[in-house]
């Protein structure tokens, strides 16, 4: 709970939320995606995802454009501003991680990551495809 609170607090100080990070990280890793695919990858409900994308689009961090293969749907892509925002958020999250895990040695941190990955993999349905999805809360 402490870690989750610290992440939320620091993301808010940076003007972001976890969902913003999840969308930007997913688009950066996998490239443009339909809103449906982005919802599946981030596990953000489609109705909630629209609001997140609107917020990111207002900040010019993502763009929506018609899919050349299917004009009925849009593809969402990260912009240069989105990549810069993502790098900033990566630094914010790394600082929180260092703060929360400060009592652990590098070896202990690696062990913790390995053990948490095993638990996440065991309890997931196999659809965790992004680092944000594989990251424990």
C-alpha atoms as an extended CHARMM CRD file, in Angstrom:
* protein
*
       137  EXT
         1         1  UNK       CA              0.0000000000        0.0000000000        0.0000000000  PROA      1               0.0000000000
         2         2  UNK       CA              2.8610000000        2.3450000000        0.7850000000  PROA      2               0.0000000000
         3         3  UNK       CA              4.4430000000        1.7300000000       -2.6060000000  PROA      3               0.0000000000
         4         4  UNK       CA              1.1490000000        2.2460000000       -4.4220000000  PROA      4               0.0000000000
         5         5  UNK       CA              0.5320000000        5.4900000000       -2.5380000000  PROA      5               0.0000000000
         6         6  UNK       CA              4.0530000000        6.7420000000       -3.3100000000  PROA      6               0.0000000000
         7         7  UNK       CA              3.6860000000        5.8940000000       -7.0100000000  PROA      7               0.0000000000
         8         8  UNK       CA              0.3130000000        7.6460000000       -7.2160000000  PROA      8               0.0000000000
         9         9  UNK       CA              1.6000000000       10.6880000000       -5.3190000000  PROA      9               0.0000000000
        10        10  UNK       CA              4.7070000000       11.0980000000       -7.4560000000  PROA      10              0.0000000000
        11        11  UNK       CA              2.8840000000       10.5080000000      -10.7330000000  PROA      11              0.0000000000
        12        12  UNK       CA              0.3390000000       13.1350000000       -9.6780000000  PROA      12              0.0000000000
        13        13  UNK       CA              3.1650000000       15.5770000000       -8.9140000000  PROA      13              0.0000000000
        14        14  UNK       CA              4.3650000000       14.9240000000      -12.4700000000  PROA      14              0.0000000000
        15        15  UNK       CA              0.8460000000       15.5790000000      -13.7960000000  PROA      15              0.0000000000
        16        16  UNK       CA              0.1020000000       11.9570000000      -14.6490000000  PROA      16              0.0000000000
        17        17  UNK       CA             -1.7100000000        8.8450000000      -13.4820000000  PROA      17              0.0000000000
        18        18  UNK       CA             -0.9010000000        5.1300000000      -13.7410000000  PROA      18              0.0000000000
        19        19  UNK       CA             -3.1750000000        4.7740000000      -16.7590000000  PROA      19              0.0000000000
        20        20  UNK       CA             -1.2850000000        7.5330000000      -18.5810000000  PROA      20              0.0000000000
        21        21  UNK       CA              1.9200000000        5.6460000000      -17.9500000000  PROA      21              0.0000000000
        22        22  UNK       CA              0.4230000000        2.3140000000      -19.0170000000  PROA      22              0.0000000000
        23        23  UNK       CA             -0.8200000000        3.7210000000      -22.3330000000  PROA      23              0.0000000000
        24        24  UNK       CA              2.4080000000        5.5670000000      -23.1450000000  PROA      24              0.0000000000
        25        25  UNK       CA              4.6000000000        2.5910000000      -22.1920000000  PROA      25              0.0000000000
        26        26  UNK       CA              2.4770000000        0.1910000000      -24.2530000000  PROA      26              0.0000000000
        27        27  UNK       CA              2.4920000000        2.4070000000      -27.3420000000  PROA      27              0.0000000000
        28        28  UNK       CA              6.2290000000        2.9770000000      -26.9850000000  PROA      28              0.0000000000
        29        29  UNK       CA              6.9490000000       -0.7480000000      -26.7180000000  PROA      29              0.0000000000
        30        30  UNK       CA              4.4970000000       -2.1170000000      -29.3000000000  PROA      30              0.0000000000
        31        31  UNK       CA              3.8270000000        0.7970000000      -31.6440000000  PROA      31              0.0000000000
        32        32  UNK       CA              0.4720000000        2.0960000000      -32.9010000000  PROA      32              0.0000000000
        33        33  UNK       CA             -2.5940000000        0.1520000000      -31.8520000000  PROA      33              0.0000000000
        34        34  UNK       CA             -6.3440000000        0.2560000000      -32.1860000000  PROA      34              0.0000000000
        35        35  UNK       CA             -8.1990000000        1.4080000000      -29.1100000000  PROA      35              0.0000000000
        36        36  UNK       CA             -9.5330000000       -2.1290000000      -28.6510000000  PROA      36              0.0000000000
        37        37  UNK       CA             -6.0330000000       -3.6450000000      -28.7660000000  PROA      37              0.0000000000
        38        38  UNK       CA             -4.7160000000       -0.9420000000      -26.4590000000  PROA      38              0.0000000000
        39        39  UNK       CA             -7.5140000000       -1.7180000000      -24.0080000000  PROA      39              0.0000000000
        40        40  UNK       CA             -6.6110000000       -5.4140000000      -24.1260000000  PROA      40              0.0000000000
        41        41  UNK       CA             -2.9050000000       -4.7550000000      -23.6210000000  PROA      41              0.0000000000
        42        42  UNK       CA             -3.2860000000       -2.2460000000      -20.7880000000  PROA      42              0.0000000000
        43        43  UNK       CA             -6.3390000000       -3.8710000000      -19.2100000000  PROA      43              0.0000000000
        44        44  UNK       CA             -8.0330000000       -0.4950000000      -19.0780000000  PROA      44              0.0000000000
        45        45  UNK       CA            -11.7650000000       -0.7660000000      -19.7410000000  PROA      45              0.0000000000
        46        46  UNK       CA            -12.5690000000        0.6040000000      -23.1760000000  PROA      46              0.0000000000
        47        47  UNK       CA            -14.9230000000        3.2450000000      -21.7800000000  PROA      47              0.0000000000
        48        48  UNK       CA            -12.2080000000        4.4530000000      -19.3590000000  PROA      48              0.0000000000
        49        49  UNK       CA             -9.5460000000        4.2800000000      -22.0550000000  PROA      49              0.0000000000
        50        50  UNK       CA            -11.3610000000        6.8810000000      -24.1550000000  PROA      50              0.0000000000
        51        51  UNK       CA            -11.0390000000        9.4140000000      -21.3260000000  PROA      51              0.0000000000
        52        52  UNK       CA             -7.3520000000        8.5640000000      -20.8460000000  PROA      52              0.0000000000
        53        53  UNK       CA             -6.6820000000        8.9500000000      -24.5700000000  PROA      53              0.0000000000
        54        54  UNK       CA             -8.5530000000       12.2590000000      -24.6220000000  PROA      54              0.0000000000
        55        55  UNK       CA             -6.3420000000       13.5350000000      -21.7920000000  PROA      55              0.0000000000
        56        56  UNK       CA             -3.1620000000       12.3680000000      -23.5290000000  PROA      56              0.0000000000
        57        57  UNK       CA             -4.3320000000       13.7920000000      -26.8720000000  PROA      57              0.0000000000
        58        58  UNK       CA             -5.0070000000       17.1820000000      -25.2450000000  PROA      58              0.0000000000
        59        59  UNK       CA             -1.3720000000       17.1150000000      -24.0740000000  PROA      59              0.0000000000
        60        60  UNK       CA             -0.3090000000       16.0950000000      -27.6020000000  PROA      60              0.0000000000
        61        61  UNK       CA              1.2740000000       12.9170000000      -26.2000000000  PROA      61              0.0000000000
        62        62  UNK       CA             -0.7830000000       10.6110000000      -28.4380000000  PROA      62              0.0000000000
        63        63  UNK       CA             -2.4610000000       10.9620000000      -31.8130000000  PROA      63              0.0000000000
        64        64  UNK       CA             -5.4130000000        9.1410000000      -33.2800000000  PROA      64              0.0000000000
        65        65  UNK       CA             -5.6180000000        8.5650000000      -37.0300000000  PROA      65              0.0000000000
        66        66  UNK       CA             -7.7740000000        6.3390000000      -39.2380000000  PROA      66              0.0000000000
        67        67  UNK       CA             -6.3760000000        2.8430000000      -39.6540000000  PROA      67              0.0000000000
        68        68  UNK       CA             -5.3370000000        2.4810000000      -43.3220000000  PROA      68              0.0000000000
        69        69  UNK       CA             -6.3880000000       -1.1820000000      -43.2010000000  PROA      69              0.0000000000
        70        70  UNK       CA             -9.8260000000       -0.4590000000      -41.7100000000  PROA      70              0.0000000000
        71        71  UNK       CA            -11.2030000000        3.0850000000      -41.9310000000  PROA      71              0.0000000000
        72        72  UNK       CA            -13.8610000000        2.2640000000      -39.3160000000  PROA      72              0.0000000000
        73        73  UNK       CA            -11.3160000000        2.2800000000      -36.5170000000  PROA      73              0.0000000000
        74        74  UNK       CA             -8.5710000000        4.5700000000      -35.3120000000  PROA      74              0.0000000000
        75        75  UNK       CA             -4.9740000000        3.7690000000      -34.5920000000  PROA      75              0.0000000000
        76        76  UNK       CA             -3.3970000000        5.4480000000      -31.5970000000  PROA      76              0.0000000000
        77        77  UNK       CA              0.2930000000        6.3070000000      -31.6750000000  PROA      77              0.0000000000
        78        78  UNK       CA              2.6650000000        7.9550000000      -29.2510000000  PROA      78              0.0000000000
        79        79  UNK       CA              4.1090000000       11.3250000000      -30.2680000000  PROA      79              0.0000000000
        80        80  UNK       CA              7.4930000000       12.8590000000      -29.5520000000  PROA      80              0.0000000000
        81        81  UNK       CA              5.9290000000       14.7360000000      -26.6390000000  PROA      81              0.0000000000
        82        82  UNK       CA              4.5430000000       11.4160000000      -25.4040000000  PROA      82              0.0000000000
        83        83  UNK       CA              7.9780000000        9.7990000000      -25.5340000000  PROA      83              0.0000000000
        84        84  UNK       CA              9.4610000000       12.7120000000      -23.5860000000  PROA      84              0.0000000000
        85        85  UNK       CA              6.6710000000       12.4350000000      -20.9990000000  PROA      85              0.0000000000
        86        86  UNK       CA              7.2500000000        8.6860000000      -20.7560000000  PROA      86              0.0000000000
        87        87  UNK       CA             10.9890000000        9.1610000000      -20.1040000000  PROA      87              0.0000000000
        88        88  UNK       CA             10.1330000000       11.6560000000      -17.3620000000  PROA      88              0.0000000000
        89        89  UNK       CA              7.6560000000        9.2070000000      -15.8140000000  PROA      89              0.0000000000
        90        90  UNK       CA             10.2440000000        6.4080000000      -16.0620000000  PROA      90              0.0000000000
        91        91  UNK       CA             12.5930000000        8.5680000000      -13.9820000000  PROA      91              0.0000000000
        92        92  UNK       CA              9.8220000000        9.3110000000      -11.4710000000  PROA      92              0.0000000000
        93        93  UNK       CA              9.0160000000        5.6160000000      -11.0800000000  PROA      93              0.0000000000
        94        94  UNK       CA             12.7020000000        4.6730000000      -10.7970000000  PROA      94              0.0000000000
        95        95  UNK       CA             13.1130000000        7.2040000000       -7.9740000000  PROA      95              0.0000000000
        96        96  UNK       CA             10.0770000000        5.7950000000       -6.1400000000  PROA      96              0.0000000000
        97        97  UNK       CA             11.4020000000        2.2720000000       -6.6290000000  PROA      97              0.0000000000
        98        98  UNK       CA             14.7690000000        3.2930000000       -5.1870000000  PROA      98              0.0000000000
        99        99  UNK       CA             13.0320000000        4.9040000000       -2.2110000000  PROA      99              0.0000000000
       100       100  UNK       CA             10.7350000000        1.9580000000       -1.4960000000  PROA      100             0.0000000000
       101       101  UNK       CA             13.4360000000       -0.6790000000       -1.9890000000  PROA      101             0.0000000000
       102       102  UNK       CA             16.1970000000        1.2740000000       -0.2350000000  PROA      102             0.0000000000
       103       103  UNK       CA             16.6750000000       -1.3120000000        2.5470000000  PROA      103             0.0000000000
       104       104  UNK       CA             17.3830000000       -4.0780000000        0.0070000000  PROA      104             0.0000000000
       105       105  UNK       CA             20.6950000000       -4.8730000000       -1.6310000000  PROA      105             0.0000000000
       106       106  UNK       CA             20.9350000000       -5.1710000000       -5.4140000000  PROA      106             0.0000000000
       107       107  UNK       CA             20.8730000000       -8.9650000000       -5.0740000000  PROA      107             0.0000000000
       108       108  UNK       CA             17.7900000000       -8.8500000000       -2.8640000000  PROA      108             0.0000000000
       109       109  UNK       CA             16.0590000000       -6.5080000000       -5.3140000000  PROA      109             0.0000000000
       110       110  UNK       CA             16.7500000000       -8.9400000000       -8.1550000000  PROA      110             0.0000000000
       111       111  UNK       CA             15.4230000000      -11.8250000000       -6.0640000000  PROA      111             0.0000000000
       112       112  UNK       CA             12.2880000000       -9.8710000000       -5.1880000000  PROA      112             0.0000000000
       113       113  UNK       CA             11.6900000000       -9.0420000000       -8.8500000000  PROA      113             0.0000000000
       114       114  UNK       CA             12.1310000000      -12.6920000000       -9.8190000000  PROA      114             0.0000000000
       115       115  UNK       CA              9.7430000000      -13.8960000000       -7.1100000000  PROA      115             0.0000000000
       116       116  UNK       CA              7.0940000000      -11.2970000000       -7.9110000000  PROA      116             0.0000000000
       117       117  UNK       CA              7.3500000000      -12.1500000000      -11.6040000000  PROA      117             0.0000000000
       118       118  UNK       CA              6.6940000000      -15.8060000000      -10.7780000000  PROA      118             0.0000000000
       119       119  UNK       CA              3.5990000000      -14.8180000000       -8.7790000000  PROA      119             0.0000000000
       120       120  UNK       CA              2.2730000000      -12.4730000000      -11.4540000000  PROA      120             0.0000000000
       121       121  UNK       CA              2.8030000000      -15.0780000000      -14.1640000000  PROA      121             0.0000000000
       122       122  UNK       CA              1.0940000000      -17.7360000000      -12.0690000000  PROA      122             0.0000000000
       123       123  UNK       CA             -1.9490000000      -15.6040000000      -11.2830000000  PROA      123             0.0000000000
       124       124  UNK       CA             -2.3430000000      -13.9300000000      -14.6630000000  PROA      124             0.0000000000
       125       125  UNK       CA             -4.2990000000      -15.2510000000      -17.5960000000  PROA      125             0.0000000000
       126       126  UNK       CA             -1.2280000000      -14.9980000000      -19.7980000000  PROA      126             0.0000000000
       127       127  UNK       CA             -2.1790000000      -11.6500000000      -21.3240000000  PROA      127             0.0000000000
       128       128  UNK       CA              0.3910000000       -9.5040000000      -19.5220000000  PROA      128             0.0000000000
       129       129  UNK       CA              2.3100000000       -8.1450000000      -22.4750000000  PROA      129             0.0000000000
       130       130  UNK       CA              3.8480000000       -4.8760000000      -21.3310000000  PROA      130             0.0000000000
       131       131  UNK       CA              6.3220000000       -4.0530000000      -18.5860000000  PROA      131             0.0000000000
       132       132  UNK       CA              3.6030000000       -1.9770000000      -16.9230000000  PROA      132             0.0000000000
       133       133  UNK       CA              1.2960000000       -5.0110000000      -16.8550000000  PROA      133             0.0000000000
       134       134  UNK       CA              3.9790000000       -7.2940000000      -15.5000000000  PROA      134             0.0000000000
       135       135  UNK       CA              4.9700000000       -4.7820000000      -12.8330000000  PROA      135             0.0000000000
       136       136  UNK       CA              3.3800000000       -5.5210000000       -9.4530000000  PROA      136             0.0000000000
       137       137  UNK       CA              1.2810000000       -2.6830000000       -7.9980000000  PROA      137             0.0000000000
